mmCIF file of C-alpha atoms in Angstrom:
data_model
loop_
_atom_site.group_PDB
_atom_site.id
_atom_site.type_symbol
_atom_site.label_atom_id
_atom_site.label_comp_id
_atom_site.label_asym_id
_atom_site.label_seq_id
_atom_site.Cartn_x
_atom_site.Cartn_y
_atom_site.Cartn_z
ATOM 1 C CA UNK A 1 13.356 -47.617 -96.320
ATOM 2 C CA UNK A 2 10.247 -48.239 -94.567
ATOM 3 C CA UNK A 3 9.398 -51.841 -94.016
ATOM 4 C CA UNK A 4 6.121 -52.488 -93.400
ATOM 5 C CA UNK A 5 6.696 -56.284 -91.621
ATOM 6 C CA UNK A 6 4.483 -58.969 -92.353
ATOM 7 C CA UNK A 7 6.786 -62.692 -91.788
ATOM 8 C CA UNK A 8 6.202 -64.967 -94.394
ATOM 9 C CA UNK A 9 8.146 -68.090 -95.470
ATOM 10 C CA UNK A 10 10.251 -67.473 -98.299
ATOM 11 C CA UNK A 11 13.864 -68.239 -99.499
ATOM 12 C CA UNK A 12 16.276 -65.354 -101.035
ATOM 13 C CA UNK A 13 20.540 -65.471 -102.086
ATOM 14 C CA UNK A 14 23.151 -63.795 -103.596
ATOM 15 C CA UNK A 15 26.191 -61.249 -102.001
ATOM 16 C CA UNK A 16 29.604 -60.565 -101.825
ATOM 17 C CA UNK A 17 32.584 -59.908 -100.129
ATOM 18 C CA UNK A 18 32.969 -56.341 -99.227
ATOM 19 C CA UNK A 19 34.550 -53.516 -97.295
ATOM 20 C CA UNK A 20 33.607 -51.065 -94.507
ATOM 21 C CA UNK A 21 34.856 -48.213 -92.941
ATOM 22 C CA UNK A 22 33.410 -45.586 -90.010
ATOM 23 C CA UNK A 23 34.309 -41.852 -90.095
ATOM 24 C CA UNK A 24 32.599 -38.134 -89.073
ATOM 25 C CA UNK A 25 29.540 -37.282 -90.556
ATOM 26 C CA UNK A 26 30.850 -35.024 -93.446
ATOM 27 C CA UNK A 27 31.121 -38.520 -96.146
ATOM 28 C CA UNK A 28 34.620 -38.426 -98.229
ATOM 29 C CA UNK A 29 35.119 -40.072 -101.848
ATOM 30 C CA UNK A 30 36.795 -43.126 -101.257
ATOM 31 C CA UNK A 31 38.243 -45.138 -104.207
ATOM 32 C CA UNK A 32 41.320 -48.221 -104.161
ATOM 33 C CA UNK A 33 40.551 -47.925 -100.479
ATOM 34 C CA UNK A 34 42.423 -44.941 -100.350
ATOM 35 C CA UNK A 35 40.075 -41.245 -98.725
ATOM 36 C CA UNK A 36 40.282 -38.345 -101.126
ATOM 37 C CA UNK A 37 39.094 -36.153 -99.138
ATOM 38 C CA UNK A 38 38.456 -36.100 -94.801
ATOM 39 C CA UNK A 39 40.399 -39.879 -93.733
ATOM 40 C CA UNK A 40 38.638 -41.995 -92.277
ATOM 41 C CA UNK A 41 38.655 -42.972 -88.606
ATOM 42 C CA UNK A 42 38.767 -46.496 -89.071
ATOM 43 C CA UNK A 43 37.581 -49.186 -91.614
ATOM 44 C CA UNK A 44 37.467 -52.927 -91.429
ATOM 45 C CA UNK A 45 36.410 -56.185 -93.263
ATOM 46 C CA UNK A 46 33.040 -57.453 -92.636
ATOM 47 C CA UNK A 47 34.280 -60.318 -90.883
ATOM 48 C CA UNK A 48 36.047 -58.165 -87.940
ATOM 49 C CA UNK A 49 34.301 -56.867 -84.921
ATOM 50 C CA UNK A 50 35.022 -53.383 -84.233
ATOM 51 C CA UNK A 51 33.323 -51.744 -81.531
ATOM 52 C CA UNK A 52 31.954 -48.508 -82.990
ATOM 53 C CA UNK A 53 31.232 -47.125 -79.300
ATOM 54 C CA UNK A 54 34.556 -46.995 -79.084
ATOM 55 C CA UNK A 55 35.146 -45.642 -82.627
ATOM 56 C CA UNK A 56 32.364 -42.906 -81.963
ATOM 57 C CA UNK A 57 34.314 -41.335 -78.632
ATOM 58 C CA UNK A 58 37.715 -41.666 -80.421
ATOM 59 C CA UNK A 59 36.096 -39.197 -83.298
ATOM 60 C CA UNK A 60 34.365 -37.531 -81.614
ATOM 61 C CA UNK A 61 31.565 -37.069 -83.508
ATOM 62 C CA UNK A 62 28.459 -39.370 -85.366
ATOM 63 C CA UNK A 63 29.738 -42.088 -87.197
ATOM 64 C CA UNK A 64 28.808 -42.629 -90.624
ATOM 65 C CA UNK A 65 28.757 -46.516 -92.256
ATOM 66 C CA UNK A 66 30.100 -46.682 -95.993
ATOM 67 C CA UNK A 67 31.081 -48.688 -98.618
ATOM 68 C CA UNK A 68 35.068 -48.292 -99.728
ATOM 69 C CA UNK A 69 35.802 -47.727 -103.123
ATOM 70 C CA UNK A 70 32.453 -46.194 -104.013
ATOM 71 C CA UNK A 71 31.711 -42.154 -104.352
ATOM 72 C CA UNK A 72 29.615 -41.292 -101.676
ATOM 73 C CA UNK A 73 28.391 -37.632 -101.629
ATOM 74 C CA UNK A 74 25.173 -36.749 -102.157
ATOM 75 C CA UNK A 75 23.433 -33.625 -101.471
ATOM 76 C CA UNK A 76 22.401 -32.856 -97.598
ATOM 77 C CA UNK A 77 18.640 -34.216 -96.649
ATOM 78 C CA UNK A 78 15.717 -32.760 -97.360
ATOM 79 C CA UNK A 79 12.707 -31.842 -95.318
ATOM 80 C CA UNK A 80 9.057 -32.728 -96.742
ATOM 81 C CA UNK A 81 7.883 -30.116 -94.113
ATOM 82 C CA UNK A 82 9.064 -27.403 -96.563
ATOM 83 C CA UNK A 83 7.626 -28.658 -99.673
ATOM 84 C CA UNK A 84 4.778 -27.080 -101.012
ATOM 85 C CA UNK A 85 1.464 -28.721 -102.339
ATOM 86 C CA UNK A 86 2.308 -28.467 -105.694
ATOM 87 C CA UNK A 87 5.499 -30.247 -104.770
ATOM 88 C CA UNK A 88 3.808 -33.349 -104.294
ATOM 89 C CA UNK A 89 1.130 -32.945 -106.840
ATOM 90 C CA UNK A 90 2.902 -33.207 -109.160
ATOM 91 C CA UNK A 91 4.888 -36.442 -108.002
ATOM 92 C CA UNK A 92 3.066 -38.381 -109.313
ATOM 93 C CA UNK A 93 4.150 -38.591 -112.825
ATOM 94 C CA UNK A 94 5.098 -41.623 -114.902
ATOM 95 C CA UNK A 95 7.652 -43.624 -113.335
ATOM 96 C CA UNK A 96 9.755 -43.607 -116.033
ATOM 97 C CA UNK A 97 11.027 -40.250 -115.730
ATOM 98 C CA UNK A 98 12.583 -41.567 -112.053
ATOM 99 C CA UNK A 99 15.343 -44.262 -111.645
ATOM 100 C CA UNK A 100 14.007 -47.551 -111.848
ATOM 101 C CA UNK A 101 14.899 -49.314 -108.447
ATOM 102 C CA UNK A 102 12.958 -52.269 -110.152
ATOM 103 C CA UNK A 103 14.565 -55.983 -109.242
ATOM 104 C CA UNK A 104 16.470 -57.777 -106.699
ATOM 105 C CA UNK A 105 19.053 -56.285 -104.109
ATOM 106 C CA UNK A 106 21.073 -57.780 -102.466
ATOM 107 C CA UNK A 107 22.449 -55.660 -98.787
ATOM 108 C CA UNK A 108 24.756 -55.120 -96.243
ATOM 109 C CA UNK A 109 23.126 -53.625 -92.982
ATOM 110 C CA UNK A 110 23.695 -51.265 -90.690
ATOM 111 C CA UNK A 111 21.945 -51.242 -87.561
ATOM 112 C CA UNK A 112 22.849 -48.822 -84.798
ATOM 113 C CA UNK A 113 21.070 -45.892 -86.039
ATOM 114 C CA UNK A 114 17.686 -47.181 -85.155
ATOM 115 C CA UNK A 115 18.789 -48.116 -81.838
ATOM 116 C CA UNK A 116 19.957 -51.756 -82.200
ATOM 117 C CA UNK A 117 22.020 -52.802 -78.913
ATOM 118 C CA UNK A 118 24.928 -53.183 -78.669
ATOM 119 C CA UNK A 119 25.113 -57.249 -78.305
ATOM 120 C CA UNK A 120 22.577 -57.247 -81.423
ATOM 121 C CA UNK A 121 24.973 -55.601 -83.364
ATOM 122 C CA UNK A 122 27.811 -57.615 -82.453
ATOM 123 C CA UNK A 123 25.954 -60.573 -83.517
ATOM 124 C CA UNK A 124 24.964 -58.950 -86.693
ATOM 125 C CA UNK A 125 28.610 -58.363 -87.074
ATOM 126 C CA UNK A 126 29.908 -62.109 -86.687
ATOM 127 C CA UNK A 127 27.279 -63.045 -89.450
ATOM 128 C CA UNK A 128 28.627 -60.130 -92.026
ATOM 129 C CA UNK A 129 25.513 -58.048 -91.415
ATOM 130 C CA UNK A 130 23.703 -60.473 -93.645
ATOM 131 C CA UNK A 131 26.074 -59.927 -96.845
ATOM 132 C CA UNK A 132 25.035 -63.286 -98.855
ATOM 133 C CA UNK A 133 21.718 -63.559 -96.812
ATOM 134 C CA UNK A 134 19.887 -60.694 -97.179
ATOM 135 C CA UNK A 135 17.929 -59.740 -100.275
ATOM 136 C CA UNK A 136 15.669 -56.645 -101.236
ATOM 137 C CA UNK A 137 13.060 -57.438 -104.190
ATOM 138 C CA UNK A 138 11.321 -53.953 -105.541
ATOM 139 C CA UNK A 139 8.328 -53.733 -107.906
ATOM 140 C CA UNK A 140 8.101 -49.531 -109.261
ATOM 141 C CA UNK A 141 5.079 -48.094 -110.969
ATOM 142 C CA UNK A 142 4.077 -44.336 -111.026
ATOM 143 C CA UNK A 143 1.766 -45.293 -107.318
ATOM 144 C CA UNK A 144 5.250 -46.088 -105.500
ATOM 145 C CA UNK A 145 7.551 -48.866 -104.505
ATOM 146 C CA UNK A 146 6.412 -52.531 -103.229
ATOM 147 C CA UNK A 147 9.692 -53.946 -101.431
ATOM 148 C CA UNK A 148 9.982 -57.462 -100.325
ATOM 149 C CA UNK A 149 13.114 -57.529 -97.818
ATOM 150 C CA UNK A 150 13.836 -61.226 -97.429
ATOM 151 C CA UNK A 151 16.336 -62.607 -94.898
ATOM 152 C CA UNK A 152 17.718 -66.045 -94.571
ATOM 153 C CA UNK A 153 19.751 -66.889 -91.145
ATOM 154 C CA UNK A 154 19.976 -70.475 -89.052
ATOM 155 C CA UNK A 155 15.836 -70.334 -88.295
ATOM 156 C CA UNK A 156 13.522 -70.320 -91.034
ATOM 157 C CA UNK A 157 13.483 -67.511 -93.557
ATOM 158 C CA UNK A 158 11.883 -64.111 -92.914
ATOM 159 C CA UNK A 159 10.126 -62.019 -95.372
ATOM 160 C CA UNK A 160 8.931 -58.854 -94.879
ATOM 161 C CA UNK A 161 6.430 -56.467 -97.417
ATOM 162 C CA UNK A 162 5.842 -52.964 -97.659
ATOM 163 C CA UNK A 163 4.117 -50.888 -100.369
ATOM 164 C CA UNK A 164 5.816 -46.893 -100.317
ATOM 165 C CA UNK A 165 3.144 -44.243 -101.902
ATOM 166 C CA UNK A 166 5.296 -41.727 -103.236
ATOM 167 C CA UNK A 167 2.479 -38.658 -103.586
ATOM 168 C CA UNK A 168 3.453 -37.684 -100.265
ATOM 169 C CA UNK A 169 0.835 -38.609 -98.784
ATOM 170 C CA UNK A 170 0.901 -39.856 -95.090
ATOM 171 C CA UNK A 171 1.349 -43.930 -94.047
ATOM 172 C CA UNK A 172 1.610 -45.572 -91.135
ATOM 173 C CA UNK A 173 4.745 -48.288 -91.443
ATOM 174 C CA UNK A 174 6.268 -51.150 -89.117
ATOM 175 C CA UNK A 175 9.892 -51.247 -89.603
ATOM 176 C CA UNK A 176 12.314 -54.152 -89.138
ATOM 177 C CA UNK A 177 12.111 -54.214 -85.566
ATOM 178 C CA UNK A 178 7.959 -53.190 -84.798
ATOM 179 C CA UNK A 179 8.245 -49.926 -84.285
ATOM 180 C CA UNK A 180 5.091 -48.430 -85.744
ATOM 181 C CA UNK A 181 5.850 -44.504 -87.916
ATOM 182 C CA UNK A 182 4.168 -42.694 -89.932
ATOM 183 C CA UNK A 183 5.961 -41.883 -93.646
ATOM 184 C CA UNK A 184 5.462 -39.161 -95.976
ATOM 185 C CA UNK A 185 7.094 -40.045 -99.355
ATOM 186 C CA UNK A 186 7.613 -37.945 -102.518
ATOM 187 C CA UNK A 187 10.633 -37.822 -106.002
ATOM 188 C CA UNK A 188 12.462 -35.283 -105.411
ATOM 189 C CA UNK A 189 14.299 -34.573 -108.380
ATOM 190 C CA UNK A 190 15.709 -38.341 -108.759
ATOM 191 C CA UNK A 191 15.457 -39.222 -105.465
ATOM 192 C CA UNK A 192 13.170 -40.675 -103.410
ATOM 193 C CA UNK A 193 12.530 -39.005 -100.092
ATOM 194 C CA UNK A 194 10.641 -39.866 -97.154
ATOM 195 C CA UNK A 195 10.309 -38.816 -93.772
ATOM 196 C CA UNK A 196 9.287 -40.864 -90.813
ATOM 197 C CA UNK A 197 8.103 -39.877 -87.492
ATOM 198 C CA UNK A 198 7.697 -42.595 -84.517
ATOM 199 C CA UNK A 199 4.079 -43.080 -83.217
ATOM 200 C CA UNK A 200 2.886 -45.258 -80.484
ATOM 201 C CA UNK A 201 4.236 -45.403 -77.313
ATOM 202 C CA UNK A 202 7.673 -43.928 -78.444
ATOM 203 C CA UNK A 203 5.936 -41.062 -80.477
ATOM 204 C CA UNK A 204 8.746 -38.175 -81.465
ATOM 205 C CA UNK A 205 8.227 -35.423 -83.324
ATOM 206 C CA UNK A 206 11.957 -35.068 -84.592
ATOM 207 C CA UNK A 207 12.104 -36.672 -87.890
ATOM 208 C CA UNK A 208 14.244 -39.918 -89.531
ATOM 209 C CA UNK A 209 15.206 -38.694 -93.309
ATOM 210 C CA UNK A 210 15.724 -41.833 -95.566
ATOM 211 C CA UNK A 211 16.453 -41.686 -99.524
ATOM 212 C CA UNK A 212 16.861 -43.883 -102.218
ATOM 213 C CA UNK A 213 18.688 -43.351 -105.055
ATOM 214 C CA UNK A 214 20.908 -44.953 -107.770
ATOM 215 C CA UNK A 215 24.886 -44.209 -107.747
ATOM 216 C CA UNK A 216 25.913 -45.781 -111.145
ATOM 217 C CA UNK A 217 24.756 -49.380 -111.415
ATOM 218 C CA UNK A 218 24.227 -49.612 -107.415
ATOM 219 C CA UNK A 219 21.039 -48.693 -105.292
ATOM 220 C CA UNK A 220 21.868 -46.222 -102.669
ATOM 221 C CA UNK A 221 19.673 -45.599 -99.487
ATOM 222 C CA UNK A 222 20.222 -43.230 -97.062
ATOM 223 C CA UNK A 223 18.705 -42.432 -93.644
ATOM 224 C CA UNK A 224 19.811 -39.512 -91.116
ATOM 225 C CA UNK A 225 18.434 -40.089 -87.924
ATOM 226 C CA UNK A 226 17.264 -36.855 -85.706
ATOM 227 C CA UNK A 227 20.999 -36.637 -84.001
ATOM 228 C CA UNK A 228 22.718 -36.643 -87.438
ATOM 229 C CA UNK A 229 24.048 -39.613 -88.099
ATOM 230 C CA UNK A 230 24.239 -40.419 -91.682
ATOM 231 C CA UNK A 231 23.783 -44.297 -92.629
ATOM 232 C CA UNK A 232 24.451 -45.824 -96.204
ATOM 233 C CA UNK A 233 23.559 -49.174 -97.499
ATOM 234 C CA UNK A 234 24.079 -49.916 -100.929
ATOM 235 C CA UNK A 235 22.974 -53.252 -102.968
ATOM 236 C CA UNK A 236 23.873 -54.465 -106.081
ATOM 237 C CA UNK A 237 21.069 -55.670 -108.679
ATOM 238 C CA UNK A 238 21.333 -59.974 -108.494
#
């Protein structure tokens, strides 16, 4: 969540195997691959190339990307436009009292939600959506989050840098692919919220919801882009 992109040579590892599966927006426990609660409309190892256009008219309805065998619900997205002052006053508090997202990540991506085409995605796909290549390093004090993303692929490695403020106060961000937003970010409860809203020539005033939290020993974040769709991507500490 919000990648302020600055390339830099730099190396990064680690990642594993793993499972995904698409279904309707509402998320549903999954555990031993099995749903325990709405099924799922499809699922499919990382190394298969399912076309989720395809997947999305079949369900008729957004598409959500999730791990299997990992509890997924979390409470429905918050907007910062209804917090109060004193909501983000008093933010900033010692970091301790939050979950530490402190170390290095390593993620699986998911790129449609922020407009990726479709032949970018289905190259994304035959390289595992950079599972094993694809690293997220955080530093946390009580200011915010600085997140290295780091990305190794055939060329030379990419690194990308962002510092998150989380006192809700507004920041202007580049994400992965240049787009220029501005972010508010803020702890709510024990989870970091932020919202984004495009600038530039592509300037909307419908926002994109992203949060970060921890679900057990894994580091959850979540966007929900202005149609709905709900996108997961969660890393485990290296």
């Amino acid at each position: 969540m919000g990648n302020c992109v600055h390339p830099e040579g730099h190396g990064g590892h680690g990642g594993h195997q793993e499972l995904e599966e698409l279904f309707p927006q509402t998320p549903a426990d999954y555990r031993d691959g099995h749903a325990t609660s709405a099924p799922a409309t499809a699922f499919r190892n990382k190394d298969e190339v399912v076309d989720v256009d395809d997947v999305e008219t079949a369900a008729g309805s957004d598409v959500t990307c999730e791990r299997l065998s990992r509890s997924s619900s979390v409470s429905s997205p918050l907007s910062l436009q209804n917090l109060t002052n004193q909501t983000f006053e008093t933010s900033v508090v010692d970091s301790v009292s939050f979950p530490d997202f402190s170390g290095k990540w390593d993620w699986e991506a998911y790129l449609r939600e922020r407009g990726t085409s479709w032949m970018m995605r289905k190259l994304a796909a035959s390289v595992g959506y950079g599972i094993g290549n694809h690293t997220q390093t955080i530093v946390q004090n009580a200011e915010g989050l600085e997140v290295v993303n780091i990305v190794v692929s055939t060329g030379p490695p990419k690194q990308e840098r962002c510092f998150i403020k989380s006192d809700g106060t507004e920041q202007e961000i580049l994400d992965p692919d240049g787009l220029l937003f501005r972010q508010k970010t803020c702890w709510i409860d024990h989870v970091l919220v932020s919202e984004q809203f495009q600038s530039g020539a592509h300037a909307s005033d419908v926002p994109v919801t992203l949060k970060r939290f921890m679900q057990g020993h894994e580091m959850c974040t979540e966007r929900t882009t202005s149609k709905g769709v709900v996108v997961r991507r969660f890393y485990s500490r290296a």
